[in-house]
mmCIF file of C-alpha atoms in Angstrom:
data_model
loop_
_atom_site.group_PDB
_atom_site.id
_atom_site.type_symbol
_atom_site.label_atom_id
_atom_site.label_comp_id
_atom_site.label_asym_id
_atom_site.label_seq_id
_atom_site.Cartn_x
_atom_site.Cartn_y
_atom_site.Cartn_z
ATOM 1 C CA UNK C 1 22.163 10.447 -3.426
ATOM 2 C CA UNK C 2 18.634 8.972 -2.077
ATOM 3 C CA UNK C 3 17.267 6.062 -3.737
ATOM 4 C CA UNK C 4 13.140 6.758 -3.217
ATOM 5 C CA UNK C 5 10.204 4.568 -4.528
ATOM 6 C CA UNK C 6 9.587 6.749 -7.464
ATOM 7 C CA UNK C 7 11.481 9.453 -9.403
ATOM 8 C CA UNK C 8 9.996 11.165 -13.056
ATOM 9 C CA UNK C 9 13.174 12.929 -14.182
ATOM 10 C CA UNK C 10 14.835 10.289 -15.802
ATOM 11 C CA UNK C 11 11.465 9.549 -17.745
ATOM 12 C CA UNK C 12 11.418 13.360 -18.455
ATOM 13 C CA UNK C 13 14.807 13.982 -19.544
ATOM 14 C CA UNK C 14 13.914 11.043 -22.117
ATOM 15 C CA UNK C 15 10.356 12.581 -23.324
ATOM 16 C CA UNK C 16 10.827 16.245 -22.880
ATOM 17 C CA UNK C 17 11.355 17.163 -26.396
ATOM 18 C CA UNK C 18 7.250 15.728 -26.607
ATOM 19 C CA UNK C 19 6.483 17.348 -23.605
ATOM 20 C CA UNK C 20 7.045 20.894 -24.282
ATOM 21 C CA UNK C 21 5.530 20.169 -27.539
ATOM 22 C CA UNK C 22 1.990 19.181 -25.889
ATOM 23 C CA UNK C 23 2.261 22.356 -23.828
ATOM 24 C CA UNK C 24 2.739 24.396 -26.947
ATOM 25 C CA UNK C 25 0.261 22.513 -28.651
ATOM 26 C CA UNK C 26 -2.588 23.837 -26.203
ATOM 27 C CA UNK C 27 -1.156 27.063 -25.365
ATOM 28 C CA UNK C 28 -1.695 27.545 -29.539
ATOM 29 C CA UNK C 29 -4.827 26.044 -30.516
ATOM 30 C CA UNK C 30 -6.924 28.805 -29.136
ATOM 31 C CA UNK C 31 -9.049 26.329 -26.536
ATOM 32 C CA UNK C 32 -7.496 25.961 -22.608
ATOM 33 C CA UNK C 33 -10.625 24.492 -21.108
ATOM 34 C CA UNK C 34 -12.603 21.420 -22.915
ATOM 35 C CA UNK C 35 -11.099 21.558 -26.203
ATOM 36 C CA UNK C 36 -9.574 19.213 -28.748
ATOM 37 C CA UNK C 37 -7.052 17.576 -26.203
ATOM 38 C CA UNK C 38 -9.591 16.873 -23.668
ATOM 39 C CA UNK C 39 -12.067 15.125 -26.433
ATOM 40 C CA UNK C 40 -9.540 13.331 -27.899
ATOM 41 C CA UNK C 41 -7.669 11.799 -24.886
ATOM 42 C CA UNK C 42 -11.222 11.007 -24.417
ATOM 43 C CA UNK C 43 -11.267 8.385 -27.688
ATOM 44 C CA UNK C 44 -8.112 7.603 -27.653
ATOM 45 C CA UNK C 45 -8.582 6.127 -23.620
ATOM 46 C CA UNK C 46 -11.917 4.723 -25.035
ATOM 47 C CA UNK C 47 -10.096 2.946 -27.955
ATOM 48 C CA UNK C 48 -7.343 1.805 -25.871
ATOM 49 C CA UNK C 49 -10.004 -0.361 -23.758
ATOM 50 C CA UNK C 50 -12.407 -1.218 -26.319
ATOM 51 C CA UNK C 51 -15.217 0.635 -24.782
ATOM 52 C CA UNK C 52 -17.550 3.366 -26.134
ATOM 53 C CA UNK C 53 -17.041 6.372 -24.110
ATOM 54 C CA UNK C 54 -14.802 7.630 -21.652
ATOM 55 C CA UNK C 55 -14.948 11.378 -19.587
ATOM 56 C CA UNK C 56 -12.015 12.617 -18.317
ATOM 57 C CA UNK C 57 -11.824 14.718 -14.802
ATOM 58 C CA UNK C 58 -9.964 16.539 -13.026
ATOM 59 C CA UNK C 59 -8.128 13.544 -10.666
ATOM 60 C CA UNK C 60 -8.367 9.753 -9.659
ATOM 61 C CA UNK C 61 -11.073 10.979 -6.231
ATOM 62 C CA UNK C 62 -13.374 12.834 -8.787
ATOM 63 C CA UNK C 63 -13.551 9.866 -11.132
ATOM 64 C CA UNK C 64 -14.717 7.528 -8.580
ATOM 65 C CA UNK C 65 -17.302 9.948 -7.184
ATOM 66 C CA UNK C 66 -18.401 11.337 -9.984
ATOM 67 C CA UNK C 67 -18.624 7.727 -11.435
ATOM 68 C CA UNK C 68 -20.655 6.414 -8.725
ATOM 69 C CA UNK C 69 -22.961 9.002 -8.969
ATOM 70 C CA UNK C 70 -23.306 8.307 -12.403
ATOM 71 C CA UNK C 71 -24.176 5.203 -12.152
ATOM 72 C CA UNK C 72 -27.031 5.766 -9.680
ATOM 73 C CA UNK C 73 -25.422 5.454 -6.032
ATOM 74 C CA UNK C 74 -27.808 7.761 -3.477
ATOM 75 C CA UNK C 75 -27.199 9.239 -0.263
ATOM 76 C CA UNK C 76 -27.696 5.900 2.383
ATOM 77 C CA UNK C 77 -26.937 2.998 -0.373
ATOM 78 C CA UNK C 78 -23.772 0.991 0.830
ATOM 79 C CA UNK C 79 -20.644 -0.095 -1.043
ATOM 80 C CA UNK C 80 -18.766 -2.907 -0.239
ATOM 81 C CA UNK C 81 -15.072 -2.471 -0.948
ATOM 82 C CA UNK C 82 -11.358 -3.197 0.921
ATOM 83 C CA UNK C 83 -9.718 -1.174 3.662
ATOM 84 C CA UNK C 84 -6.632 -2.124 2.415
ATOM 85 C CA UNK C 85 -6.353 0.444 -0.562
ATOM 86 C CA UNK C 86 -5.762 4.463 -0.892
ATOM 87 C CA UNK C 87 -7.988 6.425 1.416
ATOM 88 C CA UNK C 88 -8.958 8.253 -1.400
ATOM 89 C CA UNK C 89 -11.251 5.299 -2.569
ATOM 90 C CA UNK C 90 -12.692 5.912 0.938
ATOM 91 C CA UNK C 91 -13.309 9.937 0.938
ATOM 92 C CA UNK C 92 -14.853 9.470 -2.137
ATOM 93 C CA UNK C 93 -17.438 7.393 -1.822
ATOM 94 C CA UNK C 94 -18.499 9.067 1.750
ATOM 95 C CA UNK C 95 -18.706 12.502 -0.862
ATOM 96 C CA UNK C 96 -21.575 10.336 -2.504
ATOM 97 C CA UNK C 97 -23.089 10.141 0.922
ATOM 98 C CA UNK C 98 -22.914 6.687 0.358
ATOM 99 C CA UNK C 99 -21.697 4.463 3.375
ATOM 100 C CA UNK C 100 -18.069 2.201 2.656
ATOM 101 C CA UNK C 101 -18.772 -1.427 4.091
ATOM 102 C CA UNK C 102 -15.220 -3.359 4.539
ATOM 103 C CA UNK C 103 -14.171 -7.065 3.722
ATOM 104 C CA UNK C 104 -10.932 -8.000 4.035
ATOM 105 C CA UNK C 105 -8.700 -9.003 1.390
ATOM 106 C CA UNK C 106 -6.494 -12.367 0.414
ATOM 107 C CA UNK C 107 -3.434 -12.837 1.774
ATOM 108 C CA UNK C 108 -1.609 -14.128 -0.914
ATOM 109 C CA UNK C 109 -2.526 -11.282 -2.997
ATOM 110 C CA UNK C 110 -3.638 -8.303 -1.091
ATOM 111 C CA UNK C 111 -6.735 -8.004 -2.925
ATOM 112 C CA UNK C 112 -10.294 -8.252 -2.132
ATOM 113 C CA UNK C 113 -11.374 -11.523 -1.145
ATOM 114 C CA UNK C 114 -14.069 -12.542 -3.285
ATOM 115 C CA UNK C 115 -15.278 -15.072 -0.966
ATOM 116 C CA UNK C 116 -15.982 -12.232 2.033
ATOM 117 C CA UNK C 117 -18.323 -10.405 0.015
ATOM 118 C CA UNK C 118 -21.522 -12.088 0.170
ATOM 119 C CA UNK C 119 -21.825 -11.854 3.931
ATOM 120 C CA UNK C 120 -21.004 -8.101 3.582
ATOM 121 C CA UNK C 121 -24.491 -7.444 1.436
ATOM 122 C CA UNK C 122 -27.598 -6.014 3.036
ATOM 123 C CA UNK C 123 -31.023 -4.219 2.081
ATOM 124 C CA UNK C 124 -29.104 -1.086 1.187
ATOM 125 C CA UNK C 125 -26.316 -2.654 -0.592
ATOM 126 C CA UNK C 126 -26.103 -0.890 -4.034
ATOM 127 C CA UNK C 127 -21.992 -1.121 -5.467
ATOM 128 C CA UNK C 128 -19.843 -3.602 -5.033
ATOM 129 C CA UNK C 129 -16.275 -1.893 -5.615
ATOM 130 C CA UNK C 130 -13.112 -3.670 -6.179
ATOM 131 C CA UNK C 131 -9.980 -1.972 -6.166
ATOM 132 C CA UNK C 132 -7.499 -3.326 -8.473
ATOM 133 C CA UNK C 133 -4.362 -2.785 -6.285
ATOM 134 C CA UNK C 134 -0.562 -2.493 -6.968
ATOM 135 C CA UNK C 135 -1.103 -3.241 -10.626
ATOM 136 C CA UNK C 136 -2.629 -6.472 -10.901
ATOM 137 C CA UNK C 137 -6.821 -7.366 -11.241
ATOM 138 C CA UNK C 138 -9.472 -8.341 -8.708
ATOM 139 C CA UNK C 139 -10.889 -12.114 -9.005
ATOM 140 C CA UNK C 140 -14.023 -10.785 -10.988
ATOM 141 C CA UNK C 141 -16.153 -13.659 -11.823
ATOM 142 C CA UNK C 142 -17.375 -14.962 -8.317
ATOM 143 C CA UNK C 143 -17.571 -10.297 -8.046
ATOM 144 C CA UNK C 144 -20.038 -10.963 -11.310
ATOM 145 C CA UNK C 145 -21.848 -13.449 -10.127
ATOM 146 C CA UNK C 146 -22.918 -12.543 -6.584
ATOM 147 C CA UNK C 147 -24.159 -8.948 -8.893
ATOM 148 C CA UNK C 148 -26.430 -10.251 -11.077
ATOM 149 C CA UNK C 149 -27.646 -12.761 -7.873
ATOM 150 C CA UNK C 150 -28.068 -10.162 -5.843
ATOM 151 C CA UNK C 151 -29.077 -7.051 -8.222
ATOM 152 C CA UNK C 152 -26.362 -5.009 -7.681
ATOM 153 C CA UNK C 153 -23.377 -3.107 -10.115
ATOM 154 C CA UNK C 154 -20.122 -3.377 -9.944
ATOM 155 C CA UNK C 155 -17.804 -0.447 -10.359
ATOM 156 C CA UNK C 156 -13.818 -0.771 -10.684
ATOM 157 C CA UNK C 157 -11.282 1.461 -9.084
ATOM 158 C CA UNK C 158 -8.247 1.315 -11.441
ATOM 159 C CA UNK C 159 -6.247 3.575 -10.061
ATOM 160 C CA UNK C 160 -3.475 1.750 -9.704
ATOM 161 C CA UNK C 161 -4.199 -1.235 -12.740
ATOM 162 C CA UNK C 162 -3.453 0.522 -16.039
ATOM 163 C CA UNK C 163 -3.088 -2.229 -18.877
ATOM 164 C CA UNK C 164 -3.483 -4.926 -16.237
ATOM 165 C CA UNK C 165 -5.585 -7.733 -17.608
ATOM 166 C CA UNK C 166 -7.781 -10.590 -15.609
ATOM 167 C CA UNK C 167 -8.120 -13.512 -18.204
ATOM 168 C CA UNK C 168 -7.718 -11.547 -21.019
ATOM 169 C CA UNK C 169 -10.075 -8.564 -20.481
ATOM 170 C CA UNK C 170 -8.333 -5.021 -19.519
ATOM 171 C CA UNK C 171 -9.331 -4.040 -16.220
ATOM 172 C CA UNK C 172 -12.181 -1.223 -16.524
ATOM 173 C CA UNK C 173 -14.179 -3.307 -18.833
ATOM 174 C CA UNK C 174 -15.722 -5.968 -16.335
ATOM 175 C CA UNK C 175 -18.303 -3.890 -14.798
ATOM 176 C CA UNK C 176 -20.687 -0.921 -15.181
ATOM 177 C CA UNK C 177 -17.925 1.861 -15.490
ATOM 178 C CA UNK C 178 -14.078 2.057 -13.989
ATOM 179 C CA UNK C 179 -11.960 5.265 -12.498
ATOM 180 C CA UNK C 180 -8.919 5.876 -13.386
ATOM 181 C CA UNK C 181 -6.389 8.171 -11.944
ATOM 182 C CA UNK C 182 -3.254 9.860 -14.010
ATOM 183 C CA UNK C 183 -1.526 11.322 -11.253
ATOM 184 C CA UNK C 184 1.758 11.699 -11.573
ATOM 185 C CA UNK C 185 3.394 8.427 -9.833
ATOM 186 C CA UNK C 186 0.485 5.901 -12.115
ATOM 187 C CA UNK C 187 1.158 3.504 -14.914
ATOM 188 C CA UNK C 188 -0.378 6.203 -17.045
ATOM 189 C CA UNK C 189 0.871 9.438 -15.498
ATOM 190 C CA UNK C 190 0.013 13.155 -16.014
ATOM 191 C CA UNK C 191 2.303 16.308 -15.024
ATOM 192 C CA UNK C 192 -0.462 16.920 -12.411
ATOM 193 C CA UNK C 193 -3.747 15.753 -11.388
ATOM 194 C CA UNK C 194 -5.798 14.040 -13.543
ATOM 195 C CA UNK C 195 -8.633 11.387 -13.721
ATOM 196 C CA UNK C 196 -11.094 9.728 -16.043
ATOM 197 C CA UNK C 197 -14.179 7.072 -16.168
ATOM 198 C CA UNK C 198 -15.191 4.886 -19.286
ATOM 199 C CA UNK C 199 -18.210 3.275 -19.965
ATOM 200 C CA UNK C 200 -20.225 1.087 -22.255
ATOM 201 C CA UNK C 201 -23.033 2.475 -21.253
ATOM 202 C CA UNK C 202 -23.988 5.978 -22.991
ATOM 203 C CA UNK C 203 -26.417 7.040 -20.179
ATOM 204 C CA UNK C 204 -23.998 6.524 -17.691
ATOM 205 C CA UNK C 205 -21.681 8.667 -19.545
ATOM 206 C CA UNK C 206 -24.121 11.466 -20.464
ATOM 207 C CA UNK C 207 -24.535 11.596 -16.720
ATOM 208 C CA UNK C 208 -21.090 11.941 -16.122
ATOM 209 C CA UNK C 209 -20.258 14.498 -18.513
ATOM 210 C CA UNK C 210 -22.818 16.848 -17.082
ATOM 211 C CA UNK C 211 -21.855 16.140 -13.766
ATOM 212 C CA UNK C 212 -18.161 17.052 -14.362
ATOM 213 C CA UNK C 213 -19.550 20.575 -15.452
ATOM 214 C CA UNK C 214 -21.703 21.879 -12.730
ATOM 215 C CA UNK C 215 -24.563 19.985 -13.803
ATOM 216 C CA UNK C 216 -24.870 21.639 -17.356
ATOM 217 C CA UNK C 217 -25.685 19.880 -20.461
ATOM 218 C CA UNK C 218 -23.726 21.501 -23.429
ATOM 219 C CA UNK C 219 -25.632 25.187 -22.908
ATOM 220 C CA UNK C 220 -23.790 27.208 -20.446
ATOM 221 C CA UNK C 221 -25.866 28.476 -17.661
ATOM 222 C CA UNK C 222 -28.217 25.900 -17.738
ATOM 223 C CA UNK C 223 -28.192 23.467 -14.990
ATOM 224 C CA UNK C 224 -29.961 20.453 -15.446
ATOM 225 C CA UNK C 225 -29.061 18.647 -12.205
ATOM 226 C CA UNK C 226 -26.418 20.092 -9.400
ATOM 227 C CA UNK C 227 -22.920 18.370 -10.491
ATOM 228 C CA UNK C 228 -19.553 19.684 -9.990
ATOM 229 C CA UNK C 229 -16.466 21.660 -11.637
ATOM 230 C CA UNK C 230 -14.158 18.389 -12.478
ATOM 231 C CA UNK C 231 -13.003 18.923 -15.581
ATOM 232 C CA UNK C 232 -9.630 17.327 -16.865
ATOM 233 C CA UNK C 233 -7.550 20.211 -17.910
ATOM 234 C CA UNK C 234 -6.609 20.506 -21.416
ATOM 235 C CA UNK C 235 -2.407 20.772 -21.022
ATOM 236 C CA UNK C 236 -2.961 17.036 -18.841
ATOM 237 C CA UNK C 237 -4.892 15.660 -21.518
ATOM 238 C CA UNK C 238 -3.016 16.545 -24.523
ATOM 239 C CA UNK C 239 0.302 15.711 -22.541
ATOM 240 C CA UNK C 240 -1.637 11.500 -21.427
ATOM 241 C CA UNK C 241 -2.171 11.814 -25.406
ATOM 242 C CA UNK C 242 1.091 11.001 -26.113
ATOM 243 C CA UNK C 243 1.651 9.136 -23.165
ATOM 244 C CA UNK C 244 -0.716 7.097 -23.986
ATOM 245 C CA UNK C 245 0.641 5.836 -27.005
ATOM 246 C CA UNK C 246 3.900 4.343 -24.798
ATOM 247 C CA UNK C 247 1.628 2.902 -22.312
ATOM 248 C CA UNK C 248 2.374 -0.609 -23.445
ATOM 249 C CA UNK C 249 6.570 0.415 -23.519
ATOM 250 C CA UNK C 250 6.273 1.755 -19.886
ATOM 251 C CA UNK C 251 4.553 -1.669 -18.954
ATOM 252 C CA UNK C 252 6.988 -3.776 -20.313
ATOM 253 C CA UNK C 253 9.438 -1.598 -18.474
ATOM 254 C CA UNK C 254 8.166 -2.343 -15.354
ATOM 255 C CA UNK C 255 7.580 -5.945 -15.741
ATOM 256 C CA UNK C 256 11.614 -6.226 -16.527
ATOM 257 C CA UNK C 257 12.268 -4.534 -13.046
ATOM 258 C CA UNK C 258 9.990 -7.030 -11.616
ATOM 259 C CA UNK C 259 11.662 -9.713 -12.979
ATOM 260 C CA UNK C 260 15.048 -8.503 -11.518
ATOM 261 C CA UNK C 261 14.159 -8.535 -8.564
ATOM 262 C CA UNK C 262 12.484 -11.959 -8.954
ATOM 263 C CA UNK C 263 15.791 -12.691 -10.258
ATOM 264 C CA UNK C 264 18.064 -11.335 -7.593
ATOM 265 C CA UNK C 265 15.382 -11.408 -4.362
ATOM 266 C CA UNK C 266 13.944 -14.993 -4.755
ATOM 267 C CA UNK C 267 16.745 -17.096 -3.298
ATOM 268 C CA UNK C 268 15.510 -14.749 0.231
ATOM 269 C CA UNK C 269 11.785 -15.991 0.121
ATOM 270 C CA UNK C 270 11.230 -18.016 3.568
ATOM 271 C CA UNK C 271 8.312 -19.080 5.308
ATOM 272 C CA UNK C 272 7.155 -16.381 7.686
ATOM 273 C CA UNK C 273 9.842 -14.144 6.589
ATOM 274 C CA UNK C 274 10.775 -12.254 3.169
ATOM 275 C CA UNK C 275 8.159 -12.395 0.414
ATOM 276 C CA UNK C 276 7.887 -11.161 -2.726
ATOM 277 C CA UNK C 277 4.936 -10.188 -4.640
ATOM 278 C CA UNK C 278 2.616 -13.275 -6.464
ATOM 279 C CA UNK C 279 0.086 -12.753 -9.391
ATOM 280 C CA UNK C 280 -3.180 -14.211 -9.383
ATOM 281 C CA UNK C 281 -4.177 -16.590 -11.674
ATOM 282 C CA UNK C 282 -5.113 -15.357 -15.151
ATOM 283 C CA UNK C 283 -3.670 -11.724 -14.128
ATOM 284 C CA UNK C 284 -1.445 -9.794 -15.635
ATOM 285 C CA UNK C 285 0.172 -7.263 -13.526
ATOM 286 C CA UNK C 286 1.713 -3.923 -14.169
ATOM 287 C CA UNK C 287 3.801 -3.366 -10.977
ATOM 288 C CA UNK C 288 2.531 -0.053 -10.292
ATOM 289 C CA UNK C 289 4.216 -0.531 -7.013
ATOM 290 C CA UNK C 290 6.146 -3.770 -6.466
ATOM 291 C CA UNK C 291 4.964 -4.830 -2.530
ATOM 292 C CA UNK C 292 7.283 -7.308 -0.787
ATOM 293 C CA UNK C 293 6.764 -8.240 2.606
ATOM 294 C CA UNK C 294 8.787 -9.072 5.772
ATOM 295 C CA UNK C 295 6.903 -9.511 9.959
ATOM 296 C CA UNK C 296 10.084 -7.485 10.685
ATOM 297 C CA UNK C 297 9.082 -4.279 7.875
ATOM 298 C CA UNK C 298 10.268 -1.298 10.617
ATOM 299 C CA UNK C 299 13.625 -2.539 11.551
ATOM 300 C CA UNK C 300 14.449 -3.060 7.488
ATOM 301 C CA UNK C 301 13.603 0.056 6.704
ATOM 302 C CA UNK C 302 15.383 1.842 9.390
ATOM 303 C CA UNK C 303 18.330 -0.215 8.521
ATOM 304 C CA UNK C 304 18.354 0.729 4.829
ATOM 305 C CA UNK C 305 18.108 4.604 5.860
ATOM 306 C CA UNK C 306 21.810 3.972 6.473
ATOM 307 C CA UNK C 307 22.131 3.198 2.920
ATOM 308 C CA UNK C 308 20.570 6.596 2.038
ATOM 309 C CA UNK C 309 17.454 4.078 0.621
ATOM 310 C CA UNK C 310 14.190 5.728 1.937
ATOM 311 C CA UNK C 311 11.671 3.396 0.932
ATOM 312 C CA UNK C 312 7.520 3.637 1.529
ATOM 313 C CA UNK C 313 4.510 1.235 2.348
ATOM 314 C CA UNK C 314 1.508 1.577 0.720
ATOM 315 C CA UNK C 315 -0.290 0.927 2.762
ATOM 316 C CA UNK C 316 0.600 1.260 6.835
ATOM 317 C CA UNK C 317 -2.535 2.218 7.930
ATOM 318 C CA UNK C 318 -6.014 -0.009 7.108
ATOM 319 C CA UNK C 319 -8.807 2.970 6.317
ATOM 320 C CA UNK C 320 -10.990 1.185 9.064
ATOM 321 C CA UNK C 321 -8.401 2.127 11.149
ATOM 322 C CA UNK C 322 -7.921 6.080 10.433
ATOM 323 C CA UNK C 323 -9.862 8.671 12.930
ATOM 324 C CA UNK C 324 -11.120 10.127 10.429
ATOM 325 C CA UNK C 325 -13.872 7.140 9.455
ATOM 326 C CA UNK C 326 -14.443 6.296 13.305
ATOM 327 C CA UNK C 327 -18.049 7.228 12.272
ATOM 328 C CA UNK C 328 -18.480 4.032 10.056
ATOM 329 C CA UNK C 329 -17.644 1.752 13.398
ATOM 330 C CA UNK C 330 -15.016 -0.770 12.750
ATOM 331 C CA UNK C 331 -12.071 -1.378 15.288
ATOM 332 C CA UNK C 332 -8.904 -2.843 15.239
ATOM 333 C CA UNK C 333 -9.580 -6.873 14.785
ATOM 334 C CA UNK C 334 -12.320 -6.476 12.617
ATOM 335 C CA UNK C 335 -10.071 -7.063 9.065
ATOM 336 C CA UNK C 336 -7.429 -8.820 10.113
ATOM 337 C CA UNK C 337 -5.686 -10.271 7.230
ATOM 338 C CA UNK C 338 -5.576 -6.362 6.292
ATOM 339 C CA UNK C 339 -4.159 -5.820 9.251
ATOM 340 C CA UNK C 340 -1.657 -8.086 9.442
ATOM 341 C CA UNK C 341 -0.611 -6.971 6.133
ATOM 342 C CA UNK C 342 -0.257 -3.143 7.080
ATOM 343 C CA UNK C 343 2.304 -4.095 9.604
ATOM 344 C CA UNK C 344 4.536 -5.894 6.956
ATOM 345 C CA UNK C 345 4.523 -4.722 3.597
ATOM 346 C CA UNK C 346 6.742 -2.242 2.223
ATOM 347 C CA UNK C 347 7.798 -1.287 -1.469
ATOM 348 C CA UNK C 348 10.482 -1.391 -3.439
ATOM 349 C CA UNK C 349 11.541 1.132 -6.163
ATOM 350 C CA UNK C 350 9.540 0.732 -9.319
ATOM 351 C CA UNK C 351 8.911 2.822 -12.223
ATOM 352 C CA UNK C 352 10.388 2.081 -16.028
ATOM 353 C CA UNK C 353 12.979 4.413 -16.304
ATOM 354 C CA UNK C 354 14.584 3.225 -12.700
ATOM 355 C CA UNK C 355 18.288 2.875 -13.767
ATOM 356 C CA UNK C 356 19.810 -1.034 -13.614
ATOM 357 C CA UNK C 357 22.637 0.423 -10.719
ATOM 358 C CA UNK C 358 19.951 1.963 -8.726
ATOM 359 C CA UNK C 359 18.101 -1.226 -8.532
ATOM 360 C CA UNK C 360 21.236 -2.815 -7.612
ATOM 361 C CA UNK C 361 21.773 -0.454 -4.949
ATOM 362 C CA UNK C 362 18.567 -1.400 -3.330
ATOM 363 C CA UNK C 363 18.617 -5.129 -3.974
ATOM 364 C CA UNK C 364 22.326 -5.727 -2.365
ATOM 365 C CA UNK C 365 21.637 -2.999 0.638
ATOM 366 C CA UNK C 366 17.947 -5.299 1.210
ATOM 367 C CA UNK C 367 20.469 -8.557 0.875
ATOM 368 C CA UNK C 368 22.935 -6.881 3.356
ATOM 369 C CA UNK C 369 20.172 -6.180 6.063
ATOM 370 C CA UNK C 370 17.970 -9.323 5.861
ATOM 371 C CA UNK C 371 21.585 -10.920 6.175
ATOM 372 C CA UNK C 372 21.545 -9.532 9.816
ATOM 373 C CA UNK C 373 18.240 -10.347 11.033
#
């Protein structure tokens, strides 16, 4: 049997009992599109973060689009974010018509490097846009301060960082508004596609509930403003509901396969060589993947393919690199801590239901091969 990254059925087989029961729950009350499921997922995510509003849509891409629209982001204004995240992050915030400006990210950490950002604003800077990344928070107060210095807003991409806190505040609530994604693989994870923003600001989120459908403000038919159809679909939101309400369970689940690995995989750290994941000061981190890292990444996971372990690296290729975003005019060099990174990091399996002898499998075939190099 192949040991992947990720795997829900475990998890499923566990939960299906509640489920089934969310599916039936829609299927009866008489509402598929908008209803009660949608609107309360809606508090409950609100609650959950201590913030006033929240809109859910249809996935993680929408949220972040839709969000920076919200917030004011025109055709032309610039947003300074990291290469070194989902490409997603990138499509959406060309679909604003806004332009993506890189800085590279910390080395130590993988996340945006607070101290490259300055140099990165111009005239038509608008958003800066930190993407919280494998599970654990952005540096946010130097992010805060160089906003209110320079006039800008700051918008979070948590994708990837649900329940992950940054000196005791949940990541989503340090800025203007936050994404969040619920596809399937995330912290908080959906049966499909699914997406949300939250807000303490109630314009903001008037502005994104009309734009999630088509521009209308309560009365069909009548567009106030061009928007979009993003709407989180009811069976989704009634089945993160319940979800929800283990969020902290599949957290702690997580952490204690970190800590394995800590436990088993530290004695392998060396200089230059095998490295396992750190957390910034004052995070906590969720391990939404768990990134180690290794100069010789390609010839480890080739070897491990001969333990029937097919493992994945999130992410091999920097955005700034991909052909499809030649038109913003960055070549190889230009991030190179990024870049560096891309050709060395690779994850491990991670998700809370992952089985104690499945870890094991991975940890003693990774001891076997870094044995041999």
């Amino acid at each position: 049997m192949t040991t992947y990254v990720w795997d829900y059925l475990t998890e499923y087989a566990k939960e299906k009992d509640d489920i089934l029961a969310a599916v039936q729950t829609v299927f009866e009350s008489g509402r598929l599109v908008l209803g009660e499921s949608v609107s309360g997922f809606e508090r409950e995510f609100a609650a959950y973060h201590d913030v006033a509003h929240c809109t859910g849509v249809d996935n993680g891409t929408n949220a972040i689009k839709l969000g920076l629209e919200a917030i004011g982001i025109e055709p032309g204004d610039e947003v300074i974010t990291v290469s070194n995240t989902a490409a997603p992050t990138i499509v959406a915030i060309v679909g604003t018509g806004a332009v993506p400006v890189f800085v590279d990210v910390r080395e130590d950490d993988f996340l945006m490097d607070p101290d490259a950002v300055e140099a990165a604003i111009t005239p038509r800077t608008k958003v800066i846009l930190p993407v919280h990344l494998y599970g654990q928070c952005v540096d946010m107060a130097p992010l805060r301060a160089l906003a209110d210095k320079h006039g800008l807003l700051l918008f979070e991409d948590c994708a990837q960082s649900h329940g992950a806190s940054h000196h005791g505040e949940l990541a989503g609530t340090m800025s203007a508004a936050a994404a969040f994604s619920f596809y399937p693989t995330k912290v908080l994870g959906a049966y499909g596609d699914g997406g949300a923003v939250i807000t303490a600001d109630e314009r903001i989120d008037h502005n994104l509930k009309q734009l999630r459908y088509y521009g209308m403000e309560k009365v069909y038919y009548v567009v106030r403003s061009p928007g979009h159809n993003s709407r989180l679909d009811e069976v989704q939101a009634e089945i993160l509901r319940r979800k929800l309400t283990r969020l902290d369970e599949y957290i702690a689940g997580r952490n204690a396969v970190a800590r394995r690995y800590v436990e088993q995989l530290s004695d392998l750290e060396r200089p230059g060589g095998f490295r396992l994941p750190r957390t910034a000061a004052g995070n906590t981190h969720v391990y939404y993947v768990y990134v180690v890292r290794h100069p010789r990444r390609d010839a480890i996971l080739e070897a491990l393919r001969a333990f029937d372990i097919d493992l994945n690296i999130s992410y091999p290729w920097p955005v700034h690199t991909m052909s499809g975003f030649a038109h913003l005019g960055y070549r190889e060099g230009d991030l190179p801590v990024t870049e560096k990174l891309a050709g060395e990091i690779f994850s491990l399996p991670m998700y809370p239901s992952l089985p104690e002898s499945e870890q094991d499998r991975v940890i003693d075939a990774l001891r076997s091969v870094l044995s041999r190099l």
